[in-house]
PDB file of C-alpha atoms in Angstrom:
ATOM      1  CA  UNK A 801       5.059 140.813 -28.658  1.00 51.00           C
ATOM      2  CA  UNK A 802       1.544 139.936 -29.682  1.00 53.00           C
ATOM      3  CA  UNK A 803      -0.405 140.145 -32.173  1.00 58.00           C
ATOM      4  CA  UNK A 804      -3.002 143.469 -32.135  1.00 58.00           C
ATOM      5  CA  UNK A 805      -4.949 143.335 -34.994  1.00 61.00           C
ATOM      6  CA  UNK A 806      -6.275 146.986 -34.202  1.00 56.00           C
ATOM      7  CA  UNK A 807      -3.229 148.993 -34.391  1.00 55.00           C
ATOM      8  CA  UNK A 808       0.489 148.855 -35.065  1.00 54.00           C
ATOM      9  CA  UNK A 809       3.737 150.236 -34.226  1.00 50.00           C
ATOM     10  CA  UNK A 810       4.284 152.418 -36.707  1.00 52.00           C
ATOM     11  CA  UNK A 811       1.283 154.441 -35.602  1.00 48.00           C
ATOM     12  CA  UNK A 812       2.795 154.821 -32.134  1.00 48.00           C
ATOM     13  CA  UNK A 813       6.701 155.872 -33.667  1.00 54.00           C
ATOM     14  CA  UNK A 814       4.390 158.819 -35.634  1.00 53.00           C
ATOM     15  CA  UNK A 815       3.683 160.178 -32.259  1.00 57.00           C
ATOM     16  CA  UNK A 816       6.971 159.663 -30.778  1.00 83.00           C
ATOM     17  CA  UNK A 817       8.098 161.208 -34.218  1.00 90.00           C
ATOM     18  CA  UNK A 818       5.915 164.114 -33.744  1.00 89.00           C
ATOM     19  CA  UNK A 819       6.610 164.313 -29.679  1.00 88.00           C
ATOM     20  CA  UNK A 820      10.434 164.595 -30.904  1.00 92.00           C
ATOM     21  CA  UNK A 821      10.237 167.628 -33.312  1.00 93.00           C
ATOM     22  CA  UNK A 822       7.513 169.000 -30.464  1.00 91.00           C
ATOM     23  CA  UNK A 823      10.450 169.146 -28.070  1.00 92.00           C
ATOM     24  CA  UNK A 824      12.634 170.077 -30.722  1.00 94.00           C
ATOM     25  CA  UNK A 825      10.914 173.113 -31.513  1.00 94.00           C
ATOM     26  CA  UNK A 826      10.670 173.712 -27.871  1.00 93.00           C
ATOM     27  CA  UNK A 827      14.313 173.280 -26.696  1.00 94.00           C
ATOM     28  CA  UNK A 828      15.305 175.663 -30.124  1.00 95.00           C
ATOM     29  CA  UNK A 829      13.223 178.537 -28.231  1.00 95.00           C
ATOM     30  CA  UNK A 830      14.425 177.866 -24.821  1.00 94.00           C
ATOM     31  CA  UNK A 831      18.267 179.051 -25.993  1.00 94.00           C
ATOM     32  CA  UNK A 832      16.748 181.750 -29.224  1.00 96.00           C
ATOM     33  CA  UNK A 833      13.889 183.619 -27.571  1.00 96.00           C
ATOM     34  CA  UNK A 834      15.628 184.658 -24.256  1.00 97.00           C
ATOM     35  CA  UNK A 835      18.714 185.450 -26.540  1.00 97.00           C
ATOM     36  CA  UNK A 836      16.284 188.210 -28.742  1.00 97.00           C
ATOM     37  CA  UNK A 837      14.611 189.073 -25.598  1.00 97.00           C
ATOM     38  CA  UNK A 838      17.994 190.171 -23.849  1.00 97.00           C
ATOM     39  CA  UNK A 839      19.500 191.817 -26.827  1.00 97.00           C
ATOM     40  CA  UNK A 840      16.535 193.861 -27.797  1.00 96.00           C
ATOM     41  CA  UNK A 841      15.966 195.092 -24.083  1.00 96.00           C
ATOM     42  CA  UNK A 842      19.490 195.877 -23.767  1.00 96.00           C
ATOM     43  CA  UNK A 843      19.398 198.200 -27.321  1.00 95.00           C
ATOM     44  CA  UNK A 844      16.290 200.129 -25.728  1.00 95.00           C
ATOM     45  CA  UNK A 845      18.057 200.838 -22.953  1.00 95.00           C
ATOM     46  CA  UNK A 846      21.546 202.088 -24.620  1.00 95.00           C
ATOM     47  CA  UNK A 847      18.895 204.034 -27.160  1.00 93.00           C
ATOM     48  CA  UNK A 848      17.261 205.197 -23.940  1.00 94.00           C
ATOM     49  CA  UNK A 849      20.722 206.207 -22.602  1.00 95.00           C
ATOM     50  CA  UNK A 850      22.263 207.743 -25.780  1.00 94.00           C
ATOM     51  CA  UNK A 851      19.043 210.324 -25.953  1.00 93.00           C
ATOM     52  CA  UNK A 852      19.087 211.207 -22.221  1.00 95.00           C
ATOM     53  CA  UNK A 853      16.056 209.483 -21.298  1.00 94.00           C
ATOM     54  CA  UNK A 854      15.557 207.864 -18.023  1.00 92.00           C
ATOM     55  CA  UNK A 855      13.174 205.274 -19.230  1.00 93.00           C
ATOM     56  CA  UNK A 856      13.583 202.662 -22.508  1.00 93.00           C
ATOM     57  CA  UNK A 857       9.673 201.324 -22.218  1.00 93.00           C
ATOM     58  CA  UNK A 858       8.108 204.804 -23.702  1.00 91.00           C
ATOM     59  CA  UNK A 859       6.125 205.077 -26.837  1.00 89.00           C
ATOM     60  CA  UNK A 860       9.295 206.617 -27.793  1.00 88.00           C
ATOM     61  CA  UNK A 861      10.565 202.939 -27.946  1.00 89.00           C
ATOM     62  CA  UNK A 862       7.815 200.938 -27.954  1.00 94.00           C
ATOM     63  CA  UNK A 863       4.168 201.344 -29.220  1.00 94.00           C
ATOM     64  CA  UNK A 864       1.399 202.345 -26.995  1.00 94.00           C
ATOM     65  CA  UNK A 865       0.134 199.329 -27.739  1.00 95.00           C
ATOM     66  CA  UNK A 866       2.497 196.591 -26.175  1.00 96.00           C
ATOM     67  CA  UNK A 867       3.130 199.320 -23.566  1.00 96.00           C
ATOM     68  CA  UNK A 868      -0.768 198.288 -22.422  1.00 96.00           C
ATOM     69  CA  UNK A 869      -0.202 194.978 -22.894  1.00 95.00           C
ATOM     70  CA  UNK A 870       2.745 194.633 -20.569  1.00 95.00           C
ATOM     71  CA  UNK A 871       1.538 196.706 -18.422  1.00 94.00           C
ATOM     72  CA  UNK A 872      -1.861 194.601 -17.975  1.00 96.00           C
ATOM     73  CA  UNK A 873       0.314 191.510 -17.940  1.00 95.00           C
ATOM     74  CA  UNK A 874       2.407 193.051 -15.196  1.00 95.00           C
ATOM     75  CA  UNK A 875      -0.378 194.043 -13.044  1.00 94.00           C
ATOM     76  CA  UNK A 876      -2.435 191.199 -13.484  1.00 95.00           C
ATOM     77  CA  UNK A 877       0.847 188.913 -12.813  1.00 93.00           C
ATOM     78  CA  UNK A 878       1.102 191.246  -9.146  1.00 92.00           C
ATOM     79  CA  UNK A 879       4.085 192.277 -10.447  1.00 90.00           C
ATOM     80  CA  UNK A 880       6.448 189.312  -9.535  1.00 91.00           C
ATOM     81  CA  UNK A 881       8.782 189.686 -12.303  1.00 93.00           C
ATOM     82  CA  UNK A 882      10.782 192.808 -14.020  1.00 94.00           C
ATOM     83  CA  UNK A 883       8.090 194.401 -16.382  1.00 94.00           C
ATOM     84  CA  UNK A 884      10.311 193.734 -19.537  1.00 94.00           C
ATOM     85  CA  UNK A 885       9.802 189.485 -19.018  1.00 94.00           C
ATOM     86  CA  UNK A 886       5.847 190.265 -20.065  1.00 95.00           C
ATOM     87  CA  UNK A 887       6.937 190.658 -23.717  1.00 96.00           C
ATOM     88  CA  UNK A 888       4.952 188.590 -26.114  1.00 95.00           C
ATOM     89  CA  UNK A 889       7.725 187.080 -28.997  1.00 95.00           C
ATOM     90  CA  UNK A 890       5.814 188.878 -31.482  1.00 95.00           C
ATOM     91  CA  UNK A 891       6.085 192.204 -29.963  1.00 96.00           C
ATOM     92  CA  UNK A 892       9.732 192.450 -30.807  1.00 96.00           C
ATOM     93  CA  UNK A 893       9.065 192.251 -34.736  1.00 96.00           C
ATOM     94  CA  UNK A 894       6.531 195.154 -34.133  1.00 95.00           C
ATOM     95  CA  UNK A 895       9.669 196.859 -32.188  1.00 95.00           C
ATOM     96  CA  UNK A 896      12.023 196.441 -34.960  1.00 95.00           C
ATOM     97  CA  UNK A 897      10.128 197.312 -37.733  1.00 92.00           C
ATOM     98  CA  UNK A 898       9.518 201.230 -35.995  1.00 90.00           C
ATOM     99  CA  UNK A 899      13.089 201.375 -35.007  1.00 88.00           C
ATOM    100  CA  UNK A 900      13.779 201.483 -38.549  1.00 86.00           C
ATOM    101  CA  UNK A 901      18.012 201.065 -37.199  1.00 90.00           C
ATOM    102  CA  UNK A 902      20.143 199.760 -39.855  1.00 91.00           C
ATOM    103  CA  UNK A 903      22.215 197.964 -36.823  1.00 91.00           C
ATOM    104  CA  UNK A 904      19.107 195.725 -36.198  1.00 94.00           C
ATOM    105  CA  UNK A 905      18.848 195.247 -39.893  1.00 94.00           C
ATOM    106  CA  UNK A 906      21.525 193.730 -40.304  1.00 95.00           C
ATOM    107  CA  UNK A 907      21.003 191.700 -36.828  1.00 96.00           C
ATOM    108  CA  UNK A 908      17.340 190.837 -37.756  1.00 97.00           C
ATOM    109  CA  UNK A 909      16.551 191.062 -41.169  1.00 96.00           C
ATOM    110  CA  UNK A 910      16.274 187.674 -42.809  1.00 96.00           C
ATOM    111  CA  UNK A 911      16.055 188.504 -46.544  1.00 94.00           C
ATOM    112  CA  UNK A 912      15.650 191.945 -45.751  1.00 93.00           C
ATOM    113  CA  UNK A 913      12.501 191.066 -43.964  1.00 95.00           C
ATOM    114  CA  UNK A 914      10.698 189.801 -40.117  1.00 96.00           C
ATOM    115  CA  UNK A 915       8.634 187.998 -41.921  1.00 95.00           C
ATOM    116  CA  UNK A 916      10.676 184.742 -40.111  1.00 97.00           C
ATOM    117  CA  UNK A 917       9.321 186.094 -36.654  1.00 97.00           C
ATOM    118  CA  UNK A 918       5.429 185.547 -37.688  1.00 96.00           C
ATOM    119  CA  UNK A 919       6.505 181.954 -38.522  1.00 95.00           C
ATOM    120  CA  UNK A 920       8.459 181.437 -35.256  1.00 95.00           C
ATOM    121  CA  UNK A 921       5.859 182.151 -33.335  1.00 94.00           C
ATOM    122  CA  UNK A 922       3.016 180.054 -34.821  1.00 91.00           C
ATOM    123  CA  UNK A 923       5.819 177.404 -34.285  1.00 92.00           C
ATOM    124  CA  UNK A 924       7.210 178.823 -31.042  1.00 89.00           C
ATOM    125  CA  UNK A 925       3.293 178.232 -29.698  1.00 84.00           C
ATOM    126  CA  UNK A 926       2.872 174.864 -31.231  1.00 73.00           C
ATOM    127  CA  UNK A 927       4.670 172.884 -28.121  1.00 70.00           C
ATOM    128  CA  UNK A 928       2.149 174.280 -25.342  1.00 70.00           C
ATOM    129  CA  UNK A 929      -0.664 173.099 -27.338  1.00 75.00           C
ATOM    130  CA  UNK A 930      -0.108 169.266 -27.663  1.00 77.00           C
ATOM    131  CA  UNK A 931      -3.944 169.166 -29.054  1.00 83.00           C
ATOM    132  CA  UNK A 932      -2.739 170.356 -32.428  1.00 85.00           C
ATOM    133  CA  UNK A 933      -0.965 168.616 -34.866  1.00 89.00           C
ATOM    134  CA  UNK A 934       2.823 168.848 -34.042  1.00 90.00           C
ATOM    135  CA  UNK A 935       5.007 170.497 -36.658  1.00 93.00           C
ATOM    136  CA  UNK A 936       6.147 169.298 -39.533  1.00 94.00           C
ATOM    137  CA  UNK A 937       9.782 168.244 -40.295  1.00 96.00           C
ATOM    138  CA  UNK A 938      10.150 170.879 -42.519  1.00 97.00           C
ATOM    139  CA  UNK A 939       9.004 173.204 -40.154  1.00 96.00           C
ATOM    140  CA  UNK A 940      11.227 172.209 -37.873  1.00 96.00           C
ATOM    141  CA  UNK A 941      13.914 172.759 -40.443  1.00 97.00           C
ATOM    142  CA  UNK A 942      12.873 176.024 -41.139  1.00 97.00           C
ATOM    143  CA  UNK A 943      12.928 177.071 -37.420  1.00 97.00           C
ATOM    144  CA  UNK A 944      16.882 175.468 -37.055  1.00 97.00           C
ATOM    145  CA  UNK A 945      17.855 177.505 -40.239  1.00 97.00           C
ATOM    146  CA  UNK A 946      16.590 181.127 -38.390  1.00 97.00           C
ATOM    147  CA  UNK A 947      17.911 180.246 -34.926  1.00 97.00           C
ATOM    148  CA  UNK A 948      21.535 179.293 -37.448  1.00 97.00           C
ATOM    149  CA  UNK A 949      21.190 182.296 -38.870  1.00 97.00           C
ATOM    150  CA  UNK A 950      20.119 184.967 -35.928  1.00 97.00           C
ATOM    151  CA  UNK A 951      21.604 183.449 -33.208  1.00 97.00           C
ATOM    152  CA  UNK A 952      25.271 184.067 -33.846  1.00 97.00           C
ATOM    153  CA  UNK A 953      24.312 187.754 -34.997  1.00 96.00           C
ATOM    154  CA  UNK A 954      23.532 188.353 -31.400  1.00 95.00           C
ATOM    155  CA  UNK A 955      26.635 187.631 -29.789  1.00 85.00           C
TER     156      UNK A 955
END
């Protein structure tokens, strides 16, 4: 190798350092997010079911307000996909807090809070954005310890 006297190598395994816990962060989300995504959908609809209705994405179920939003999404999107895949990550901790349904408690509830969902997403986020700092090893951490701890609740 030669000599640079205006950088070294240990500035360029930082960024490969923070490239790896990027992709990290990004392959934890690929399995976790579509594994909330499916189980939430599929409790609206039993819910849905159970009470006789013939729809699960009412206010009934879901706030007015993400009812807008994925509708806007959908329509904007032409409607290529199923309405349910415009969900924002975020919009299932608003879903789980009205459901108020001891059976996603115990599912969801990470000392006896969704707090752990705001986190997620900042971190969830992070990857698309490669202009911001990438997250920290402890973050990283923090995100394998939820997806430890949710994802076998799920199955």
């Amino acid at each position: 190798m030669f000599y640079n006297e205006h950088g070294s190598l240990e500035s360029v395994n930082e960024l490969d350092e923070g490239g790896k816990r990027r992709d990290r962060v990004y392959e934890l989300f690929k399995k976790f997010e579509p594994a909330i995504h499916t189980y939430i959908i599929e409790y609206l609809k039993k819910k849905a079911t159970e009470n006789g209705d013939s729809e699960y994405l009412t206010t009934k179920y879901v706030s007015g307000n993400i009812l807008k939003k994925l509708h806007t999404k959908w329509i904007d999107d032409r409607q290529k996909d199923p309405i349910e895949a415009y969900f924002d990550f975020i919009d299932y901790k608003e879903i789980l807090t009205n459901c108020k349904d001891l059976e996603l408690d115990k599912i969801f509830k990470i000392d006896n809070r969704f707090e752990w969902m705001d986190k997620c997403n900042e971190l969830r986020r992070d990857p698309a954005h490669t202009i911001k700092p990438p997250p920290t090893i402890e973050e990283v951490a923090y995100l394998e310890r939820v997806v430890l701890q949710i994802l076998p609740r799920l199955n």
